[in-house]
Short mmCIF file of C-alpha atoms in Angstrom, two decimals:
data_model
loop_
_atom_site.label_atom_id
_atom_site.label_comp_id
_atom_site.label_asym_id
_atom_site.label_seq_id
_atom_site.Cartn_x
_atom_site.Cartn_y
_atom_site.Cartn_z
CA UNK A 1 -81.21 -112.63 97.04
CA UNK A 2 -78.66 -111.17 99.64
CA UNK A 3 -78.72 -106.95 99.15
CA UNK A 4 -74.56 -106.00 100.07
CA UNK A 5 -74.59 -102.43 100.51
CA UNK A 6 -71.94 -100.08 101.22
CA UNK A 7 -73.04 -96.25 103.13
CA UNK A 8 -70.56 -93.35 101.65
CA UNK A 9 -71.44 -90.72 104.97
CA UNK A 10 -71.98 -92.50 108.05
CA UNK A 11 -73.93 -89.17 108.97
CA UNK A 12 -77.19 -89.29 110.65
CA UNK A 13 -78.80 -90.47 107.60
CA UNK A 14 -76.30 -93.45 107.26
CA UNK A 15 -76.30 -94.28 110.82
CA UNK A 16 -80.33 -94.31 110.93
CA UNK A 17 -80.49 -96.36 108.02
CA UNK A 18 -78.54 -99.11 109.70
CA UNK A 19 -79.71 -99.07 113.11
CA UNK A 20 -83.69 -99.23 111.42
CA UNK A 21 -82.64 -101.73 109.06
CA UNK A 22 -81.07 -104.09 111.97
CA UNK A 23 -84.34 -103.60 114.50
CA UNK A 24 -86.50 -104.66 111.51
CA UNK A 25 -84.40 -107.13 110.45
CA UNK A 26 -84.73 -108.46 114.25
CA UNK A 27 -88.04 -108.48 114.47
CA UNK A 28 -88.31 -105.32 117.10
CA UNK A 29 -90.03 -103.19 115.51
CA UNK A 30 -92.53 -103.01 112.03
CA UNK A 31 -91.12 -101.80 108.94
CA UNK A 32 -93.57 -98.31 108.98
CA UNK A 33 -91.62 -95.85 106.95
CA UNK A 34 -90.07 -98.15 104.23
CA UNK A 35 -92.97 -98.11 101.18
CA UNK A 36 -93.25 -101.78 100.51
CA UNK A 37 -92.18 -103.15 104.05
CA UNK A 38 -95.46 -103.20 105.79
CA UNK A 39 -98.13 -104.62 107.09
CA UNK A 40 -95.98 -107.05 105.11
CA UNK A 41 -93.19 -107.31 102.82
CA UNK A 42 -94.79 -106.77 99.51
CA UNK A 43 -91.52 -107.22 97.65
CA UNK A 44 -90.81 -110.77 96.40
CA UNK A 45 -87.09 -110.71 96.91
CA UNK A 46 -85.04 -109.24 97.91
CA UNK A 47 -86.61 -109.55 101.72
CA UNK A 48 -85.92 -106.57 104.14
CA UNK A 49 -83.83 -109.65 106.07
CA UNK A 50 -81.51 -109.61 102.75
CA UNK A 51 -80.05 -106.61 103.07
CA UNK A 52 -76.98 -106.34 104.30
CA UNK A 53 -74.36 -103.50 105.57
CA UNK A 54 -71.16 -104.60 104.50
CA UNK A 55 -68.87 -101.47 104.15
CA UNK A 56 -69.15 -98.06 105.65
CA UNK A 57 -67.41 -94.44 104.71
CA UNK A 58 -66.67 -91.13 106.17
CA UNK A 59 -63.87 -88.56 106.59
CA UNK A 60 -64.93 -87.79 110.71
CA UNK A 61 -62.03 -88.26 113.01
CA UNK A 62 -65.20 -89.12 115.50
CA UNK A 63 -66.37 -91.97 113.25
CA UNK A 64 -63.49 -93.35 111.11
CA UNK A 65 -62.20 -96.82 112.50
CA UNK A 66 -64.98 -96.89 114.88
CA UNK A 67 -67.90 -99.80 114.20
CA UNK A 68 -71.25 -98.55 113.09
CA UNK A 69 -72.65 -100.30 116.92
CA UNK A 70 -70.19 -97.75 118.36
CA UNK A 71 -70.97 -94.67 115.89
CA UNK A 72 -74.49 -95.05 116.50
CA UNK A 73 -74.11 -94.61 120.32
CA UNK A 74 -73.27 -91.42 120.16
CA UNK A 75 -76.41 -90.77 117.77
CA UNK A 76 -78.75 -93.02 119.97
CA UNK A 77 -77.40 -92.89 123.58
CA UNK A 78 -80.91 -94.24 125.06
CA UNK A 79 -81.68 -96.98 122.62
CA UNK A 80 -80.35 -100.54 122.28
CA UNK A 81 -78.14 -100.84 119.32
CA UNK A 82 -77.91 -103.93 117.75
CA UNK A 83 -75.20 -106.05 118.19
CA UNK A 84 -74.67 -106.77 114.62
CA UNK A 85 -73.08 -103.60 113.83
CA UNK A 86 -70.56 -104.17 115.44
CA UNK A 87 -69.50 -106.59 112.45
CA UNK A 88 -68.62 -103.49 110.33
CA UNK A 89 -66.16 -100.79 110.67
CA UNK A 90 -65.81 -97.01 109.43
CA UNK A 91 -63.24 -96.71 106.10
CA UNK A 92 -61.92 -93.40 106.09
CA UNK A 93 -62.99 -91.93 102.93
CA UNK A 94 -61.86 -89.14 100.32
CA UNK A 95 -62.49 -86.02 101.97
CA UNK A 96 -61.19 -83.01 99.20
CA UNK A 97 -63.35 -80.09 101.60
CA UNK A 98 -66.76 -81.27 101.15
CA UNK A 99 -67.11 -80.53 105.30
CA UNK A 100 -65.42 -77.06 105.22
CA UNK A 101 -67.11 -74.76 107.58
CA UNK A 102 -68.49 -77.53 110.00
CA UNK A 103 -67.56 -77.94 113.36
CA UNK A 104 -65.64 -81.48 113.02
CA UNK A 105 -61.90 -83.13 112.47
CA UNK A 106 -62.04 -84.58 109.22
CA UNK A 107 -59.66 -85.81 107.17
CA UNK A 108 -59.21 -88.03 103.99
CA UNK A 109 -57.27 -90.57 102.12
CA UNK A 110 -56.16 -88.14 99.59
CA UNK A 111 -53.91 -86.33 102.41
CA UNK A 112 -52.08 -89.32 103.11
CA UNK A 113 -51.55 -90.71 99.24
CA UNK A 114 -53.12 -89.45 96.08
CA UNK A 115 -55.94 -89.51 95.06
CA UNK A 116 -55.76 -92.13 92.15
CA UNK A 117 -54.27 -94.29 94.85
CA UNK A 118 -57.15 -93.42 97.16
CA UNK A 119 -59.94 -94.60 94.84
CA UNK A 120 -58.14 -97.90 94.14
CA UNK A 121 -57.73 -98.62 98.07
CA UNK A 122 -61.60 -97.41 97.95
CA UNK A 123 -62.42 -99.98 95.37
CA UNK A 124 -60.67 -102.69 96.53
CA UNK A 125 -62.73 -102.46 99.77
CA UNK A 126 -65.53 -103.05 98.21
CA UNK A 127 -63.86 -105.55 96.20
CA UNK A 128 -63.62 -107.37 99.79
CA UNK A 129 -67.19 -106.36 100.88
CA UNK A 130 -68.78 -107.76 97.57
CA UNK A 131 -70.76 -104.57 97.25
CA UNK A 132 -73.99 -104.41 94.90
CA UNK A 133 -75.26 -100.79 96.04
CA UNK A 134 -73.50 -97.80 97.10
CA UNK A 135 -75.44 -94.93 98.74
CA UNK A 136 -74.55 -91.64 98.91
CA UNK A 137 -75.89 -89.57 102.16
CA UNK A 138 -72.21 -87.76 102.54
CA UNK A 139 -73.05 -83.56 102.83
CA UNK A 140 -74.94 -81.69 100.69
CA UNK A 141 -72.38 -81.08 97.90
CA UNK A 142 -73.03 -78.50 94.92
CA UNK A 143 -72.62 -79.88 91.44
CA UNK A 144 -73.63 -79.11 88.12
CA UNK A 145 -72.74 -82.69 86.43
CA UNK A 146 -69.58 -84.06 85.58
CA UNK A 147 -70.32 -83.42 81.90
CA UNK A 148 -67.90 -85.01 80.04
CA UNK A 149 -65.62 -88.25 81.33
CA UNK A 150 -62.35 -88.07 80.41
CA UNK A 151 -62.33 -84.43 82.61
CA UNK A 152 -63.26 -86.28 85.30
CA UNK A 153 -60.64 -88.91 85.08
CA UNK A 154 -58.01 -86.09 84.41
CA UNK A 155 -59.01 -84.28 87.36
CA UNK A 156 -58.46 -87.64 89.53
CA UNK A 157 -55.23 -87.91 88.05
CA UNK A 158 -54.27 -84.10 88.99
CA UNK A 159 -55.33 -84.81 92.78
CA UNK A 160 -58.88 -83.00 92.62
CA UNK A 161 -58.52 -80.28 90.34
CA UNK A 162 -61.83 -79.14 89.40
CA UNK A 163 -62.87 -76.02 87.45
CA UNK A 164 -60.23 -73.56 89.66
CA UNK A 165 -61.34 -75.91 92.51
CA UNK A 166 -61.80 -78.88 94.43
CA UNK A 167 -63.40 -81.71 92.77
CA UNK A 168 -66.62 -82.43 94.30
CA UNK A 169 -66.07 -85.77 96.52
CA UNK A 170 -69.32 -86.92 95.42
CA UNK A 171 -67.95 -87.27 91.95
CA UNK A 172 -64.75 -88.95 93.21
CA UNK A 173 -66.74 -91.86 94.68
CA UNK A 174 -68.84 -92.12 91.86
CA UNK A 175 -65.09 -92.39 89.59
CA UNK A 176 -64.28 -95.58 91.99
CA UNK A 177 -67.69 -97.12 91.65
CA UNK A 178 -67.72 -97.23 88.32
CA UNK A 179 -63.96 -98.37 88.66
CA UNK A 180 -65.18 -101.03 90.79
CA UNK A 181 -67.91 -101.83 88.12
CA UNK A 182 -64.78 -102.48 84.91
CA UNK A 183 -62.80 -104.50 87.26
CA UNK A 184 -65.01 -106.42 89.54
CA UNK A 185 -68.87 -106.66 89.14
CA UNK A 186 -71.90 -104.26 87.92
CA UNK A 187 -72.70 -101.74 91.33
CA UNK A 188 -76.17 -99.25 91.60
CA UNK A 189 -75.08 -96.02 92.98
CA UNK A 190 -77.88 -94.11 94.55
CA UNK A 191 -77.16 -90.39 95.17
CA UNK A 192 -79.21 -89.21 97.80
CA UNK A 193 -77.94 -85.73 98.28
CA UNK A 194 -78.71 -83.08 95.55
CA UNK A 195 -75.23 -82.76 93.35
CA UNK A 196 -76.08 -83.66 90.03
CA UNK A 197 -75.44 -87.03 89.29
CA UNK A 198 -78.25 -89.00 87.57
CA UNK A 199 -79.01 -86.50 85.83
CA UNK A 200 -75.88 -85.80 84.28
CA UNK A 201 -75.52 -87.63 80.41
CA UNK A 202 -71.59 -88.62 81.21
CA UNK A 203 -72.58 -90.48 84.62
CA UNK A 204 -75.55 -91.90 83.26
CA UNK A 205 -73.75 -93.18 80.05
CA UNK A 206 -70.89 -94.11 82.48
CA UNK A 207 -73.03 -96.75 84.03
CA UNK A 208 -74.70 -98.14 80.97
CA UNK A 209 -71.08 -98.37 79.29
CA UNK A 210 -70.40 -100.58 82.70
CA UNK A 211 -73.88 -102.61 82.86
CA UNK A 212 -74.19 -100.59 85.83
CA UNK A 213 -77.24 -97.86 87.70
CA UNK A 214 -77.12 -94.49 88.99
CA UNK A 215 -80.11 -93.25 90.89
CA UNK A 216 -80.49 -89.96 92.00
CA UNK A 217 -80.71 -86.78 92.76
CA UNK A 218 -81.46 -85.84 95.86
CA UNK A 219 -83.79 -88.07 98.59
CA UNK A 220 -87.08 -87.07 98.36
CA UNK A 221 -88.67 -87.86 101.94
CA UNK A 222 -90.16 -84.68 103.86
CA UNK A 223 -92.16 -81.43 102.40
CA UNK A 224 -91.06 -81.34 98.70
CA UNK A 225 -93.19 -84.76 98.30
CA UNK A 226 -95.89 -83.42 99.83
CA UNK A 227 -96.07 -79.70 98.25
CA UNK A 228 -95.75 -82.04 95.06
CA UNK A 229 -98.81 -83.96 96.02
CA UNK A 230 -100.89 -80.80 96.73
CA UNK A 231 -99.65 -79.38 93.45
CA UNK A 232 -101.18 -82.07 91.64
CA UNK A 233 -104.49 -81.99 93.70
CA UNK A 234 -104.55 -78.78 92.23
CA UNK A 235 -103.59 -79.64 89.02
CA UNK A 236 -106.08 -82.43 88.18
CA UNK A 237 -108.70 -79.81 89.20
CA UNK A 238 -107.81 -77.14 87.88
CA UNK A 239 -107.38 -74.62 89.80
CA UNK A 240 -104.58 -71.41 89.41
CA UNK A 241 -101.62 -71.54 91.80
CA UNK A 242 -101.10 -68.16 92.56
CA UNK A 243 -98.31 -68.47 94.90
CA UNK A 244 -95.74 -71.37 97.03
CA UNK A 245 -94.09 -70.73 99.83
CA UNK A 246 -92.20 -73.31 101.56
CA UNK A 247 -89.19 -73.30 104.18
CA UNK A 248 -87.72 -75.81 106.60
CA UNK A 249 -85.64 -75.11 109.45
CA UNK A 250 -83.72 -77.80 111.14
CA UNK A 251 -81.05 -78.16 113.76
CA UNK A 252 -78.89 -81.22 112.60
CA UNK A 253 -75.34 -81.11 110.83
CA UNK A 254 -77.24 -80.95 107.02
CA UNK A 255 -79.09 -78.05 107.96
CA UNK A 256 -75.89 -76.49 109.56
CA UNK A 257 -74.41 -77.38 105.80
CA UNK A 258 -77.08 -75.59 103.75
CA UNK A 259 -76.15 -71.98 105.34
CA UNK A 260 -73.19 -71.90 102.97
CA UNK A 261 -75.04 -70.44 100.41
CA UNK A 262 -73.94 -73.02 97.50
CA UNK A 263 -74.93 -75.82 99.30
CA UNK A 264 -78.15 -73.69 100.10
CA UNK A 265 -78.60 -73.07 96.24
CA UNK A 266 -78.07 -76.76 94.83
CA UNK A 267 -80.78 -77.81 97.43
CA UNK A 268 -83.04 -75.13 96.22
CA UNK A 269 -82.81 -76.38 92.69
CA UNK A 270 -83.79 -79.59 93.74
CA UNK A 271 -86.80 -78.57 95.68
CA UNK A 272 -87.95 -76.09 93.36
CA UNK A 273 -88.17 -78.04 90.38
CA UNK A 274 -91.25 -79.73 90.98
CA UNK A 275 -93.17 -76.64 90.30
CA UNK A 276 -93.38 -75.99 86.51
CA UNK A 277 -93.41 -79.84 86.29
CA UNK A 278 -96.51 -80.67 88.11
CA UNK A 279 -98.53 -77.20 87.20
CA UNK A 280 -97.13 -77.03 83.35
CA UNK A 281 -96.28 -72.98 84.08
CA UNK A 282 -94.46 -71.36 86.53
CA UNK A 283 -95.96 -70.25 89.87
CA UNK A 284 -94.41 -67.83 91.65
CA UNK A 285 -92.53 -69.32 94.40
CA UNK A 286 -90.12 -69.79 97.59
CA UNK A 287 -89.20 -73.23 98.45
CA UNK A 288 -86.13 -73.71 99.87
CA UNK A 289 -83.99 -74.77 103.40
CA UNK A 290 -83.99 -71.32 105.21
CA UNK A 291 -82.58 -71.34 108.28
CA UNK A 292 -80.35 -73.89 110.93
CA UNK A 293 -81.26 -73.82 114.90
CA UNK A 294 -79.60 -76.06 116.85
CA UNK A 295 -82.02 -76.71 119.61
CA UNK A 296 -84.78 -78.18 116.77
CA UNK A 297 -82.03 -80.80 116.34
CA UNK A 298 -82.79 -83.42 113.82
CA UNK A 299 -86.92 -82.80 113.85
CA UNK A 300 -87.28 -80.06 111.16
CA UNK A 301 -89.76 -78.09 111.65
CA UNK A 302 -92.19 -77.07 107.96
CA UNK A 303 -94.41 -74.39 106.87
CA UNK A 304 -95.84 -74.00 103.38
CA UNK A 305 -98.85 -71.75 101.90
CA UNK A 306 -100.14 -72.10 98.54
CA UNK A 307 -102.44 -69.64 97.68
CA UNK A 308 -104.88 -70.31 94.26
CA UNK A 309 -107.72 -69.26 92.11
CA UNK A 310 -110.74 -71.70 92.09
CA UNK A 311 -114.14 -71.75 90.37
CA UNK A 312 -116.08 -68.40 89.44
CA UNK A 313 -112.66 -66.58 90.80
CA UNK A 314 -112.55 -67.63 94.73
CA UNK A 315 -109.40 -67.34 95.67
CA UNK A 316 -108.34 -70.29 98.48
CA UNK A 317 -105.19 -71.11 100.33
CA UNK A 318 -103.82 -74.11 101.87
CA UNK A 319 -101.69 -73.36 105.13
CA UNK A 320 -99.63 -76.63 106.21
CA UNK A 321 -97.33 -76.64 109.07
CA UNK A 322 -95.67 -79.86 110.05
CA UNK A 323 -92.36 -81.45 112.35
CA UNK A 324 -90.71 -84.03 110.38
CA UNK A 325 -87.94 -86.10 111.74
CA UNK A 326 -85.39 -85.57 108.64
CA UNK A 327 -83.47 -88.42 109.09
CA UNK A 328 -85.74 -91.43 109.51
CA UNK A 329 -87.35 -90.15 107.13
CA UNK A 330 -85.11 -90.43 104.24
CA UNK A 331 -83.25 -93.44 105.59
CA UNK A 332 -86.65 -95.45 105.42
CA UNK A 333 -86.91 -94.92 101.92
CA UNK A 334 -83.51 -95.96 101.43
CA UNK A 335 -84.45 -99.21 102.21
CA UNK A 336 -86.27 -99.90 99.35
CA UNK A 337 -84.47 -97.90 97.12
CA UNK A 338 -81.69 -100.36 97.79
CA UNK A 339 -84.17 -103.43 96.75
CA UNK A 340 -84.86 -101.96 93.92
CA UNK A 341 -81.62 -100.81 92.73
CA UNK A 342 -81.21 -104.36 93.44
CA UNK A 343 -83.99 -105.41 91.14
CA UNK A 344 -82.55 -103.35 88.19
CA UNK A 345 -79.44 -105.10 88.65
CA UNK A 346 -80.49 -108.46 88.40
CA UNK A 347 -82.85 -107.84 85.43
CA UNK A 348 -79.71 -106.49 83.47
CA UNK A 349 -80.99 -102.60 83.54
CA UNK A 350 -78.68 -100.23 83.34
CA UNK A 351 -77.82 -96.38 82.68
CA UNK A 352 -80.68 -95.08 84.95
CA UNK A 353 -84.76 -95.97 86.28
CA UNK A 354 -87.16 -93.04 85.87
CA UNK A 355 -89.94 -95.02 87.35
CA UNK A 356 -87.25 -95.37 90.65
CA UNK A 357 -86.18 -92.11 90.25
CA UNK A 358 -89.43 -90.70 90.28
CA UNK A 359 -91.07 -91.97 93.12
CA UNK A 360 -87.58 -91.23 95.58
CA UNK A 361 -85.88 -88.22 94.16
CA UNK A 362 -86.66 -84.55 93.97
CA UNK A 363 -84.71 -83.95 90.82
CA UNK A 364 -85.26 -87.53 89.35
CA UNK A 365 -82.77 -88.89 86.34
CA UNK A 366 -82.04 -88.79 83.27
CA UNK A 367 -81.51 -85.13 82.05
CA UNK A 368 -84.88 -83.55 81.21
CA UNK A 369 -87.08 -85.67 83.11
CA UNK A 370 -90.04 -84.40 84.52
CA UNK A 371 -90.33 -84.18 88.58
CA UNK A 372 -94.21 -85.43 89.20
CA UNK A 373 -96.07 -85.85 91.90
CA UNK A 374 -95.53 -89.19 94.18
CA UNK A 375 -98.81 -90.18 93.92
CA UNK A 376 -98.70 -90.57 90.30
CA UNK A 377 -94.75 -91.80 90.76
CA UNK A 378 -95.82 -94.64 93.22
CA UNK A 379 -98.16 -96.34 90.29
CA UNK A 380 -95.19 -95.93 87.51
CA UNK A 381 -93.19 -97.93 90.74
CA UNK A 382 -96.04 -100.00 91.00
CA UNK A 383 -96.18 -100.74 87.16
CA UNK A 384 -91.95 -100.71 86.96
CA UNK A 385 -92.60 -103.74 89.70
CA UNK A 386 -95.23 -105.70 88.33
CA UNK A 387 -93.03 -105.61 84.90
CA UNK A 388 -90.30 -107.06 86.51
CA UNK A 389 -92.78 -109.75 88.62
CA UNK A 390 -90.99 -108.18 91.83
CA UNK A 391 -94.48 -108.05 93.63
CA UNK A 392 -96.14 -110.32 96.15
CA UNK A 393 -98.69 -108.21 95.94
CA UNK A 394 -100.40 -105.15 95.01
CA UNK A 395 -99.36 -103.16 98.14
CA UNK A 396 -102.34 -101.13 99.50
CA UNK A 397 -105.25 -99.74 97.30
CA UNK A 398 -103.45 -98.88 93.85
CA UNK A 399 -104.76 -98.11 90.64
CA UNK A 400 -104.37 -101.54 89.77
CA UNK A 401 -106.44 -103.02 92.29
CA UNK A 402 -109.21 -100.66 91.29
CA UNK A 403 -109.28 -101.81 88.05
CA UNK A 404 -109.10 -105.76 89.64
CA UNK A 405 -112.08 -104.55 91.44
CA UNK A 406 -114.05 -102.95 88.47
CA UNK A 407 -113.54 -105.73 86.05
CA UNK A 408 -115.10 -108.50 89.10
CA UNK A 409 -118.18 -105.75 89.28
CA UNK A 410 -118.70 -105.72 85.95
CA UNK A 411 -118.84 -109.64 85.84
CA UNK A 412 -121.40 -109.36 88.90
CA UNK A 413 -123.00 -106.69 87.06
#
């Protein structure tokens, strides 16, 4: 079941996601990082070895009509790039300011024609490419939603016109794939950056209306998964969060993005949801991207404290501090939420997957769904799986095997 995927950002995200993808995919190193890659593939199909990178995007005068083998040189100078990416080239993509204020050339199609025509050339790249799953890892953009259709299509026909602005260019991609979806073949987008998107009713109704899948919002892959999971600890035992505090600084271009203070914001909303979800009330709290140095480059560096009332009123605190390498991070994940986007597609879902959403996102889809914690997200992806027979099997020691296990010591009982 060959996996076609197109990258919209061929960022440090984009360009990790390929090289990783090609050195598994080669057999030079194990899958660790992608959730059901390793010690084996646990997926039935599609295989890690059917993905494929067949289209890439980006507005970067650095990057655009380079090949991804030649990008990812200048991100890896000391590793050994895989030939294969050499087989695709950089599309210059619609551009409409979403890099204002960072230090690099960019330009898009929309300056050269307009943007209607811009989407078609976009769609009839795909067209070429055969694309099943687009994946959005362009910078953090702020977004409320689109809200209602027929503004967005207007505002594509007015060049980008968007509520005394610029049109988000998020939301212009997401126009052509669902474009591409009417006039060539069903498409999953995933939106890995924090805009609104599958959480929005008009894009989610968008894709059903075109047998199509958003997934989204916003990659979850570094501390927000893990203050979730030490929420719920908390939770199931409960105990009285008194207080969370969480920051991460990094030094690569997203961090550099997030000091404009709405890019800051949407990424705040994101993280901060999880709170009130996972506790049921509201704990006081600071969770957000604080601060960009440039010498931490892409290894952010995290601190959280979450102080809480136990039994007989003890009052306890958990004090985490961690270095995360941002981008492997999320690209791993990618991985699979590519297979699985992939999965949806061929069992006819469409609109959007809580139980994907869940497990990858930090502001999962559809409007007014709960953020939880991943533990409990991985066994609605477990159960999501076993529904759709995608599973080898059971990866690891689930819920599921458990309950294999108890019913065999209850025979021998």
């Amino acid at each position: 079941m060959e996996v076609r995927v197109a990258i919209l950002g061929q960022g440090y995200v984009g360009t990790t996601l390929a090289v990783g993808l090609e050195r598994i995919k080669a057999g030079e190193i194990p899958a660790w990082g992608v959730p059901f890659g390793f010690p084996k593939d646990f997926l039935r199909e599609p295989k890690l070895t059917d993905i494929k990178i067949v289209h890439s995007i980006d507005v970067d005068e650095a990057k655009v009509g380079k090949t991804l083998y030649e990008v990812a040189q200048q991100y890896f100078p000391n590793l050994r790039i895989p030939e294969t990416l050499k087989e695709v080239r950089v599309s210059r993509g619609i551009h409409l300011g979403s890099t204002r204020g960072l230090p690099l050339k960019a330009r898009g199609l929309e300056e050269e024609t307009s943007l209607q025509d811009a989407v078609e050339r976009i769609v009839s790249e795909w067209e070429k490419a055969k694309v099943d799953v687009i994946v959005n890892v362009i910078t953090t953009e702020k977004g409320p939603g689109i809200g209602n259709w027929e503004k967005l299509v207007e505002a594509i026909k007015k060049g980008g016109e968007w509520e005394g602005g610029k049109l988000p260019a998020t939301y212009a991609y997401y126009y052509a794939a669902m474009l591409y979806a009417e006039t060539v073949k069903p498409v999953a987008f995933a939106n890995a950056i924090p805009i609104t998107l599958a959480r929005d009713e008009a894009a989610v109704n968008a894709a059903a209306q075109r047998n199509s899948i958003v997934l989204g919002d916003d990659g979850a892959s570094g501390a927000t998964p893990l203050t979730s999971d030490l929420l719920e600890h908390l939770a199931e035992r409960n105990r009285y969060v008194k207080g969370v505090v969480q920051f991460n600084i990094g030094g690569n271009l997203d961090f550099l993005a997030l000091l404009d203070p709405e890019r800051n914001k949407a990424k705040e909303t994101t993280k901060s949801s999880i709170v009130k979800d996972i506790l049921g009330y509201d704990a006081p709290h600071f969770i957000k991207p604080t601060g960009y140095l440039e010498p931490l480059g892409d290894k952010k560096f995290v601190s959280m404290h979450i102080e809480y009332i136990s039994f007989n009123g003890a009052v306890d605190e958990m004090i985490v501090n961690v270095r995360i390498n941002d981008s492997p991070a999320l690209a791993g994940l990618l991985v699979d939420v590519i297979r699985t986007a992939k999965i949806a597609l061929e069992h006819g879902e469409k609109g959007t997957i809580y139980e994907i959403n869940a497990f990858f996102m930090k502001n999962p889809g559809p409007a007014g769904a709960k953020s939880i914690s991943r533990i409990v997200a991985y066994q609605l992806l477990i159960d999501w799986l076993l529904r759709h027979e995608a599973l080898e099997k059971i990866p690891r020691y689930s819920v599921h095997t458990f309950i294999e296990d108890l019913a065999r010591l209850r025979k021998l009982a």
